[in-house]
XYZ file of C-alpha atoms in Angstrom:
593
model
C -0.007 0.042 -0.011
C 2.921 2.314 -0.528
C 2.546 5.622 -2.447
C 4.993 6.676 -5.137
C 6.831 9.920 -4.531
C 8.455 11.008 -7.839
C 10.166 13.992 -9.406
C 13.227 15.531 -11.052
C 16.345 17.071 -9.511
C 17.862 19.817 -11.712
C 20.015 22.888 -11.601
C 18.555 26.429 -11.848
C 19.089 26.251 -15.543
C 16.897 23.170 -15.776
C 19.925 20.802 -16.455
C 19.427 17.430 -14.557
C 21.599 16.600 -11.639
C 22.667 12.985 -12.080
C 22.780 10.571 -8.995
C 21.364 13.137 -6.556
C 20.507 11.722 -3.173
C 17.023 12.004 -1.741
C 16.654 11.018 1.959
C 14.010 10.938 4.625
C 15.331 13.288 7.151
C 16.706 11.657 10.284
C 17.165 8.175 8.566
C 19.281 6.501 6.018
C 16.188 5.484 3.996
C 15.893 7.097 0.598
C 16.598 6.788 -3.060
C 18.949 8.169 -5.780
C 18.083 9.938 -9.012
C 19.233 8.506 -12.278
C 21.427 10.106 -14.860
C 18.635 12.327 -16.029
C 17.815 13.406 -12.438
C 14.542 11.484 -12.179
C 13.853 9.669 -8.906
C 11.038 7.629 -7.440
C 10.427 6.707 -3.748
C 7.825 4.631 -2.169
C 6.380 5.640 1.155
C 3.534 4.657 3.430
C 0.966 7.443 4.257
C 2.320 10.019 6.615
C 4.229 13.321 6.870
C 7.946 13.196 5.811
C 10.711 15.713 5.257
C 12.711 14.867 2.198
C 16.329 16.041 1.988
C 17.811 16.442 -1.493
C 21.678 16.539 -1.911
C 24.154 16.733 -4.672
C 27.905 17.404 -4.230
C 28.714 21.007 -5.070
C 25.100 22.213 -4.621
C 23.040 23.640 -1.789
C 20.971 20.962 0.117
C 17.182 21.472 -0.003
C 14.581 20.148 2.420
C 10.897 19.760 1.512
C 7.963 18.591 3.731
C 5.708 16.055 2.000
C 2.258 14.836 3.051
C 1.774 11.293 1.645
C -1.706 9.900 1.282
C -3.085 7.241 -1.051
C -2.416 9.149 -4.350
C 0.983 9.493 -5.984
C 2.908 12.797 -5.216
C 5.288 14.723 -7.513
C 8.101 16.636 -5.846
C 10.698 18.480 -7.859
C 13.977 19.898 -6.593
C 15.994 22.797 -8.042
C 19.368 23.024 -6.481
C 21.599 26.143 -6.517
C 25.322 25.902 -6.973
C 26.932 25.957 -3.519
C 28.421 29.351 -2.704
C 31.678 29.173 -0.695
C 32.408 31.836 1.914
C 36.115 32.730 1.815
C 35.881 36.552 2.335
C 37.662 36.327 5.671
C 40.520 34.146 4.439
C 43.457 36.080 2.969
C 46.553 34.098 2.040
C 49.556 36.518 2.170
C 52.831 35.855 0.484
C 54.974 33.274 2.183
C 51.980 32.253 4.300
C 50.560 28.762 4.319
C 47.156 28.115 2.747
C 44.624 27.535 5.588
C 43.786 24.186 3.820
C 46.909 22.648 5.291
C 45.852 23.165 8.898
C 42.405 21.520 8.103
C 44.178 18.579 6.465
C 46.598 18.070 9.427
C 43.644 17.853 11.701
C 41.868 15.439 9.379
C 44.936 13.318 9.166
C 45.183 13.287 12.951
C 41.610 12.064 13.266
C 41.839 9.597 10.378
C 42.747 6.413 12.497
C 39.832 7.136 14.832
C 37.281 7.391 12.007
C 38.808 4.379 10.116
C 37.719 2.058 13.032
C 34.880 4.142 14.424
C 32.128 1.841 13.128
C 32.939 -1.563 14.567
C 30.191 -3.351 12.619
C 27.254 -2.583 10.390
C 24.687 -4.141 8.058
C 22.890 -2.548 5.176
C 21.032 -3.123 1.939
C 22.958 -2.257 -1.150
C 21.715 -1.542 -4.663
C 24.359 -1.847 -7.390
C 23.966 -0.856 -10.957
C 26.727 -0.916 -13.520
C 26.795 -0.075 -17.151
C 29.508 0.227 -19.868
C 28.833 1.904 -23.263
C 30.765 2.207 -26.432
C 31.394 5.577 -28.207
C 33.311 4.048 -31.085
C 34.941 0.840 -32.125
C 36.939 -0.406 -35.083
C 35.434 -2.103 -38.075
C 37.934 -5.024 -37.801
C 39.806 -6.498 -34.894
C 42.801 -8.908 -35.468
C 41.616 -9.338 -39.057
C 37.992 -10.282 -38.169
C 34.913 -8.079 -38.664
C 33.607 -6.634 -35.391
C 29.990 -7.742 -35.254
C 27.911 -7.681 -32.083
C 25.231 -9.806 -33.770
C 22.406 -7.510 -32.597
C 21.483 -5.904 -35.928
C 22.659 -2.538 -34.739
C 25.463 -0.959 -36.797
C 25.689 2.294 -34.870
C 28.897 3.057 -32.932
C 27.055 4.052 -29.708
C 25.947 0.918 -27.974
C 25.475 -0.591 -24.535
C 28.168 -3.125 -23.823
C 27.186 -4.177 -20.289
C 24.168 -3.525 -18.031
C 23.658 -5.156 -14.673
C 21.611 -4.652 -11.445
C 21.960 -6.279 -8.047
C 20.240 -6.041 -4.661
C 22.308 -7.498 -1.732
C 22.608 -7.439 2.009
C 26.032 -6.409 3.156
C 27.341 -7.245 6.552
C 30.779 -6.263 8.084
C 32.609 -6.515 11.382
C 36.078 -5.449 12.371
C 38.736 -6.234 11.676
C 37.937 -7.806 8.290
C 34.805 -10.040 8.560
C 32.481 -9.462 5.589
C 29.579 -11.263 3.930
C 27.461 -10.425 0.962
C 24.007 -12.061 0.511
C 22.722 -11.532 -2.966
C 18.894 -11.318 -2.995
C 18.512 -10.530 -6.632
C 20.726 -9.903 -9.637
C 20.237 -9.320 -13.383
C 22.402 -9.031 -16.406
C 21.072 -7.653 -19.707
C 20.854 -10.381 -22.291
C 22.125 -13.143 -20.077
C 19.580 -14.787 -17.824
C 22.126 -17.257 -16.410
C 24.681 -14.652 -15.274
C 25.025 -13.149 -11.792
C 26.413 -9.693 -12.628
C 28.097 -6.993 -10.716
C 27.292 -8.398 -7.249
C 30.094 -7.610 -4.759
C 29.876 -4.088 -3.307
C 33.187 -2.276 -2.744
C 33.042 0.616 -0.261
C 36.174 2.768 -0.857
C 37.265 4.120 2.490
C 39.416 7.176 2.134
C 40.278 6.862 5.776
C 42.600 4.090 4.686
C 46.223 5.179 3.975
C 46.261 3.265 0.700
C 43.126 3.158 -1.512
C 42.576 -0.028 -3.710
C 40.287 0.829 -6.634
C 40.846 -2.544 -8.307
C 43.932 -4.767 -8.492
C 43.813 -4.798 -12.306
C 43.825 -0.901 -12.489
C 46.796 -0.557 -10.154
C 47.859 -3.473 -7.808
C 49.720 -0.931 -5.559
C 46.672 1.223 -4.800
C 46.524 4.993 -4.503
C 47.532 7.250 -1.605
C 44.583 8.887 0.148
C 44.565 12.747 0.323
C 44.342 12.336 4.147
C 46.796 9.511 4.572
C 49.463 9.677 7.283
C 51.997 10.915 4.804
C 49.732 12.747 2.414
C 51.468 16.071 2.901
C 54.574 14.697 1.094
C 52.560 13.921 -2.049
C 49.731 16.522 -2.307
C 49.270 20.318 -2.454
C 46.032 21.760 -0.952
C 43.993 24.868 -1.593
C 41.208 26.240 0.551
C 38.176 26.861 -1.788
C 35.909 28.201 0.920
C 33.299 26.906 3.316
C 29.523 26.581 3.538
C 26.964 25.678 6.216
C 24.633 22.639 6.215
C 22.485 21.341 9.106
C 24.305 23.838 11.360
C 27.752 22.531 10.496
C 30.506 24.357 8.734
C 32.003 22.347 5.918
C 35.260 23.348 4.188
C 35.893 22.580 0.463
C 39.531 21.776 -0.357
C 41.193 21.301 -3.745
C 43.665 18.401 -3.989
C 46.432 18.412 -6.546
C 49.302 15.811 -6.840
C 52.867 17.287 -6.310
C 54.303 15.200 -8.979
C 53.211 13.211 -12.105
C 53.494 9.506 -12.482
C 52.714 8.705 -8.935
C 49.514 6.904 -7.703
C 47.638 9.989 -6.594
C 44.222 11.570 -6.909
C 43.190 15.071 -7.972
C 39.906 16.887 -7.233
C 37.916 18.109 -4.179
C 37.223 16.849 -0.664
C 34.873 18.445 1.763
C 35.747 18.212 5.519
C 33.404 19.069 8.492
C 34.827 21.791 10.715
C 35.731 20.796 14.378
C 34.984 17.193 13.607
C 37.461 16.954 10.852
C 35.683 14.115 9.057
C 34.854 13.766 5.368
C 31.454 14.992 4.109
C 31.936 14.319 0.336
C 34.525 13.212 -2.198
C 34.991 14.240 -5.780
C 38.302 12.823 -6.989
C 39.877 11.710 -10.289
C 42.639 9.445 -11.439
C 44.211 9.872 -14.852
C 46.428 7.631 -16.953
C 49.669 9.466 -15.938
C 49.020 8.612 -12.290
C 49.704 4.943 -12.936
C 46.139 4.060 -14.040
C 46.113 0.920 -16.267
C 43.627 0.055 -19.013
C 41.614 3.337 -18.416
C 42.148 6.920 -19.408
C 40.204 8.416 -16.380
C 38.405 7.118 -13.274
C 36.180 9.509 -11.321
C 34.985 8.668 -7.855
C 32.205 10.455 -5.942
C 31.068 9.725 -2.385
C 28.382 11.342 -0.338
C 28.215 10.844 3.477
C 25.203 11.405 5.697
C 24.911 11.662 9.481
C 23.701 8.817 11.530
C 23.528 8.977 15.303
C 27.038 10.210 16.405
C 28.773 9.252 13.182
C 28.607 9.657 9.386
C 28.153 6.810 6.875
C 28.497 6.605 3.025
C 25.121 7.042 1.428
C 26.102 6.482 -2.115
C 29.164 5.976 -4.216
C 29.521 6.446 -7.957
C 32.569 5.466 -10.069
C 32.908 6.756 -13.724
C 35.450 4.768 -15.826
C 36.390 5.916 -19.430
C 39.048 4.824 -21.825
C 40.286 3.766 -25.178
C 41.725 0.231 -25.640
C 42.693 -1.334 -28.989
C 40.350 1.114 -30.876
C 37.381 0.501 -28.572
C 36.306 3.854 -26.975
C 34.209 3.208 -23.852
C 32.685 4.910 -20.809
C 30.293 3.982 -18.006
C 29.164 4.342 -14.434
C 28.932 2.037 -11.441
C 26.650 3.273 -8.678
C 26.127 1.848 -5.222
C 23.301 3.033 -3.015
C 23.206 2.048 0.653
C 19.937 1.743 2.447
C 18.508 0.555 5.844
C 21.960 1.076 7.363
C 22.279 -0.457 10.889
C 25.435 0.424 12.721
C 24.514 -1.682 15.768
C 23.541 -5.040 14.246
C 23.258 -8.179 16.331
C 24.949 -11.008 14.333
C 24.300 -14.589 15.342
C 27.164 -16.761 16.438
C 29.188 -17.979 13.499
C 27.381 -15.674 11.212
C 30.691 -14.883 9.558
C 32.056 -18.118 8.236
C 33.902 -19.232 5.140
C 31.267 -17.858 2.899
C 32.129 -14.531 1.363
C 29.321 -14.100 -1.095
C 26.137 -16.075 -1.280
C 23.463 -16.107 -4.058
C 20.004 -17.052 -2.893
C 18.162 -19.622 -5.005
C 16.661 -18.093 -8.166
C 18.328 -14.723 -7.365
C 18.894 -14.253 -11.137
C 15.406 -15.345 -12.123
C 13.338 -12.467 -10.761
C 10.464 -11.023 -12.843
C 10.270 -7.570 -14.401
C 7.535 -6.675 -12.078
C 9.755 -7.426 -9.109
C 12.673 -5.247 -10.522
C 10.191 -2.425 -11.252
C 9.121 -2.409 -7.605
C 12.493 -2.838 -5.922
C 14.991 -0.652 -7.783
C 15.753 2.700 -6.199
C 17.119 4.294 -9.301
C 14.742 4.471 -12.220
C 15.989 3.043 -15.506
C 16.872 5.335 -18.411
C 15.119 4.988 -21.699
C 18.192 3.402 -23.352
C 18.512 0.972 -20.434
C 14.943 -0.236 -20.759
C 15.483 -0.647 -24.553
C 18.685 -2.586 -23.982
C 16.921 -5.033 -21.505
C 14.105 -5.585 -23.904
C 16.344 -6.008 -26.977
C 18.984 -8.250 -25.435
C 16.504 -10.379 -23.520
C 14.610 -10.843 -26.733
C 17.797 -11.618 -28.625
C 18.680 -14.245 -25.955
C 15.366 -15.983 -26.533
C 15.781 -15.717 -30.373
C 19.212 -17.173 -30.180
C 17.824 -20.357 -28.646
C 15.668 -20.908 -31.742
C 16.951 -23.907 -33.759
C 16.811 -21.920 -37.002
C 18.986 -19.223 -35.486
C 21.489 -21.743 -34.174
C 21.694 -23.403 -37.582
C 22.278 -20.026 -39.234
C 24.876 -19.047 -36.660
C 26.650 -22.383 -36.966
C 26.794 -21.899 -40.656
C 28.620 -18.547 -40.285
C 30.988 -19.703 -37.466
C 31.795 -22.989 -39.092
C 32.897 -21.429 -42.302
C 36.369 -22.854 -43.224
C 38.985 -20.161 -43.753
C 42.663 -20.551 -44.766
C 43.825 -18.477 -41.754
C 41.858 -20.517 -39.111
C 42.781 -23.812 -40.676
C 46.465 -23.036 -40.810
C 47.213 -20.649 -37.927
C 44.559 -20.838 -35.214
C 42.731 -24.019 -35.654
C 39.204 -24.625 -37.007
C 36.099 -25.129 -34.812
C 32.812 -26.726 -35.910
C 29.895 -25.907 -33.609
C 26.501 -27.421 -33.272
C 24.382 -25.058 -31.219
C 21.283 -27.288 -31.085
C 23.257 -30.282 -29.708
C 25.542 -28.031 -27.679
C 28.632 -29.814 -29.068
C 31.691 -28.804 -31.007
C 34.446 -30.417 -32.982
C 37.874 -28.743 -33.363
C 41.122 -29.366 -35.207
C 44.515 -28.034 -34.167
C 46.275 -25.514 -36.518
C 47.661 -27.467 -39.568
C 50.914 -25.541 -39.273
C 51.892 -27.981 -36.535
C 51.214 -30.822 -39.017
C 53.667 -29.748 -41.715
C 56.776 -30.530 -39.727
C 57.810 -27.180 -38.351
C 58.578 -28.570 -34.941
C 62.113 -29.902 -34.422
C 64.338 -31.488 -31.789
C 67.509 -33.762 -32.073
C 65.743 -36.749 -30.465
C 63.096 -37.015 -33.272
C 64.241 -34.647 -36.028
C 61.237 -32.804 -37.688
C 57.950 -33.545 -35.806
C 54.368 -33.522 -37.009
C 51.783 -33.073 -34.180
C 48.048 -32.808 -34.715
C 45.072 -33.047 -32.319
C 41.349 -33.127 -32.712
C 38.811 -32.633 -29.986
C 35.041 -33.259 -29.406
C 33.076 -31.390 -26.659
C 29.491 -31.905 -25.607
C 27.579 -30.026 -22.991
C 24.647 -31.624 -21.200
C 22.092 -30.287 -18.736
C 23.545 -28.224 -15.797
C 27.355 -28.495 -15.372
C 27.664 -31.892 -17.153
C 30.285 -31.802 -19.948
C 32.137 -34.543 -21.979
C 35.525 -33.776 -23.663
C 37.185 -36.360 -25.954
C 40.577 -35.381 -27.383
C 43.009 -37.411 -29.653
C 46.607 -36.483 -30.447
C 48.924 -37.872 -33.165
C 52.703 -37.223 -33.080
C 55.200 -38.488 -35.698
C 58.989 -37.911 -35.662
C 60.399 -38.127 -39.113
C 64.117 -39.085 -38.335
C 63.213 -41.578 -35.442
C 60.107 -42.772 -37.282
C 58.136 -42.949 -34.126
C 54.336 -42.737 -34.348
C 52.541 -41.799 -30.974
C 48.717 -41.735 -30.888
C 46.813 -40.987 -27.598
C 43.252 -40.454 -26.347
C 42.150 -38.208 -23.478
C 38.551 -38.457 -22.163
C 37.224 -36.084 -19.486
C 33.705 -35.997 -17.830
C 32.605 -33.144 -15.651
C 29.471 -33.342 -13.454
C 28.065 -32.161 -10.121
C 25.334 -29.780 -9.013
C 26.745 -27.878 -5.986
C 30.400 -28.825 -6.333
C 32.106 -29.805 -9.556
C 33.652 -33.311 -9.972
C 35.789 -34.670 -12.791
C 36.696 -38.137 -14.074
C 39.612 -38.300 -16.519
C 40.890 -41.226 -18.546
C 43.885 -41.079 -20.859
C 45.859 -43.814 -22.664
C 48.031 -44.409 -25.664
C 51.636 -43.641 -26.529
C 53.420 -40.155 -26.338
C 56.585 -38.316 -25.869
C 56.981 -36.943 -22.275
C 59.300 -34.393 -20.757
C 61.267 -35.668 -17.691
C 59.461 -32.853 -15.884
C 55.874 -34.056 -16.465
C 54.567 -30.475 -15.843
C 55.792 -29.788 -19.357
C 57.465 -26.442 -18.615
C 58.962 -26.021 -22.098
C 56.709 -25.752 -25.196
C 57.449 -27.640 -28.392
C 57.546 -24.427 -30.445
C 60.071 -22.603 -28.200
C 62.380 -25.723 -28.107
C 62.165 -26.117 -31.795
C 63.463 -22.576 -32.330
C 66.303 -22.925 -29.816
C 67.244 -26.423 -31.212
C 67.276 -25.317 -34.909
C 68.881 -21.909 -34.636
C 71.028 -22.102 -31.622
C 71.496 -25.922 -31.221
C 70.204 -25.715 -27.645
C 67.882 -28.653 -26.860
C 66.424 -27.731 -23.470
C 63.429 -30.111 -23.593
C 64.616 -33.484 -22.379
C 62.236 -36.306 -23.338
C 61.502 -39.972 -23.088
C 58.832 -42.128 -24.898
C 56.163 -44.159 -23.028
C 53.091 -46.291 -23.553
C 50.727 -45.087 -20.733
C 47.372 -45.231 -19.083
C 46.087 -42.715 -16.638
C 42.850 -42.505 -14.514
C 41.967 -39.778 -12.116
C 39.024 -38.469 -10.084
C 38.590 -35.028 -8.503
C 35.769 -33.800 -6.394
C 34.976 -30.422 -4.817
C 34.160 -30.591 -1.109
C 33.345 -26.881 -0.488
C 34.994 -24.424 1.810
C 38.005 -24.232 -0.522
C 38.694 -27.976 -0.265
C 38.884 -30.583 -2.979
C 39.749 -34.266 -3.067
C 41.695 -36.029 -5.817
C 43.007 -39.508 -6.521
C 44.806 -40.822 -9.562
C 46.532 -43.947 -11.040
C 49.282 -43.515 -13.595
C 51.104 -46.364 -15.464
C 53.948 -45.849 -17.933
C 56.125 -48.238 -19.960
C 59.132 -45.852 -20.396
C 61.750 -46.061 -23.175
C 64.840 -43.747 -23.621
C 65.166 -41.460 -26.588
C 68.827 -40.753 -27.467
C 69.546 -38.177 -30.042
C 69.080 -39.276 -33.672
C 70.756 -36.028 -34.794
C 74.143 -35.486 -33.097
C 74.952 -32.069 -34.560
C 73.623 -29.179 -36.690
C 75.530 -26.349 -38.272
C 78.772 -27.907 -36.890
C 77.401 -27.631 -33.379
C 77.041 -30.759 -31.229
C 73.736 -31.296 -29.337
C 73.840 -32.076 -25.669
C 72.405 -35.549 -24.675
C 68.620 -35.846 -24.438
C 68.450 -36.373 -20.720
C 69.000 -34.039 -17.776
C 72.811 -34.106 -17.409
C 72.559 -32.168 -14.146
C 70.679 -35.055 -12.529
C 72.110 -38.275 -14.185
C 75.261 -39.406 -15.934
C 73.580 -41.731 -18.511
C 70.072 -41.973 -20.024
C 67.346 -44.076 -18.481
C 66.890 -47.798 -19.498
C 63.585 -49.434 -20.445
C 61.420 -49.733 -17.334
C 57.782 -49.662 -16.097
C 56.456 -47.254 -13.563
C 53.132 -47.373 -11.600
C 52.097 -44.533 -9.272
């Protein structure tokens, strides 16, 4: 019986303010506007005060009487005016920002561990879009198979609702209630919230972007890395808040630039607007913007929302996006049951990725944009169309087309979408005798494989390999069969038999191609080998909690392989056995392990 409260948040010039925060005063309950400033909030009948905030703009409060009919409430926010009339920075005098930063640095350890534990609901939405992309990539035509030839298109769109629980020092648990990925009904999407705490000395924004992390503007040694400028102050809810510009002292160091707002006398963060650029050791992206908005709760402040804006160009693909996290129903004094925190880090409830459209329309705090609605409809329809036998046949016909480059260089695949099976042949370049070593001479090696997917996680793989050494005249065929199954935890059964050439180190650390080059051009045969008829059976089973169980039987009838080519280009080859470990080659023997 909730009533919809909706509206638009905009500037005085009617430009929308994306991701503005709308809260019920005195609580952490609220919503967030979308990119076009539109918001919707469901409330039971009563009288409420709505607080609308956006970083860099004056906060507005509006009283709303909620009955049984929907209510429209619009907010027009003015740009925040900063009072710095009384602050005069004279020559050779320190900017007043430095004193504020020193006090914030001194309070940083206290605020880092201020909240001992908490629990909240998190709504996560992530999207990546393309602005441009090349017509061809690695010689192949770039085709998204969606019938859309425009350069602007949605690459990725995902939503998740989860319960996030945390307790010092590092106990965390995520329980995913619902999750959705556009065009992939079996996926689980962007599901693990990451609250970036700028009270940490070192900020991790993703190990792939920079494994070292970035130095916080209020870290213990931040004064060695940043310069600060006082931009002015403003008052909000009776508290004075100072806005400070942050600039890296040097390029090519892992540092932020932008603005932070600090509450006077408390010296805690009120909001963050920071950016990382490529020259600050950012990998894969050109820019990464981070915005955070904090709200008061009891005697502390908590993050209400966090938005990350990535953008970049990679191999001709020009992309941008946003990843927003909205925290609701925050409880900083939760009562966790005994052993609530266990080995489970993230848990997906049954059917969490099978929720209906009606459910999502009722639960999401940020209204979808028009292009997001279209993307869901188009990609979900395409997913269903791609299951049609006629489509699968036409797709197989395109993908299975034999080309010279595939057949020779990369290998050829033949897929059967209806039967969920495929047949593949190794690159024929391996079969024309380009491989070489002194124990066999020129070598032909070719493999073919058949794969079949069944219901659930069941899968059957059958591979055959044929190897022939021209100078030794050895022919070595082998077969490898693997069956995967299991509902909750994956199990594998593997059977292999035949004849093959093995490295003394059965982990096969040296590739045939690398050894061929070193043997032929520099007469260095690093790969020491023997021949064996073999049979191998193994079984592996997942047990959960990071544990697995495996058992295997391996039988080999081993034979030595002395060099059949003693020298090349007047250079003598070393013996074909590890001379560091043995004085002579092995003799014929059998081994069972």
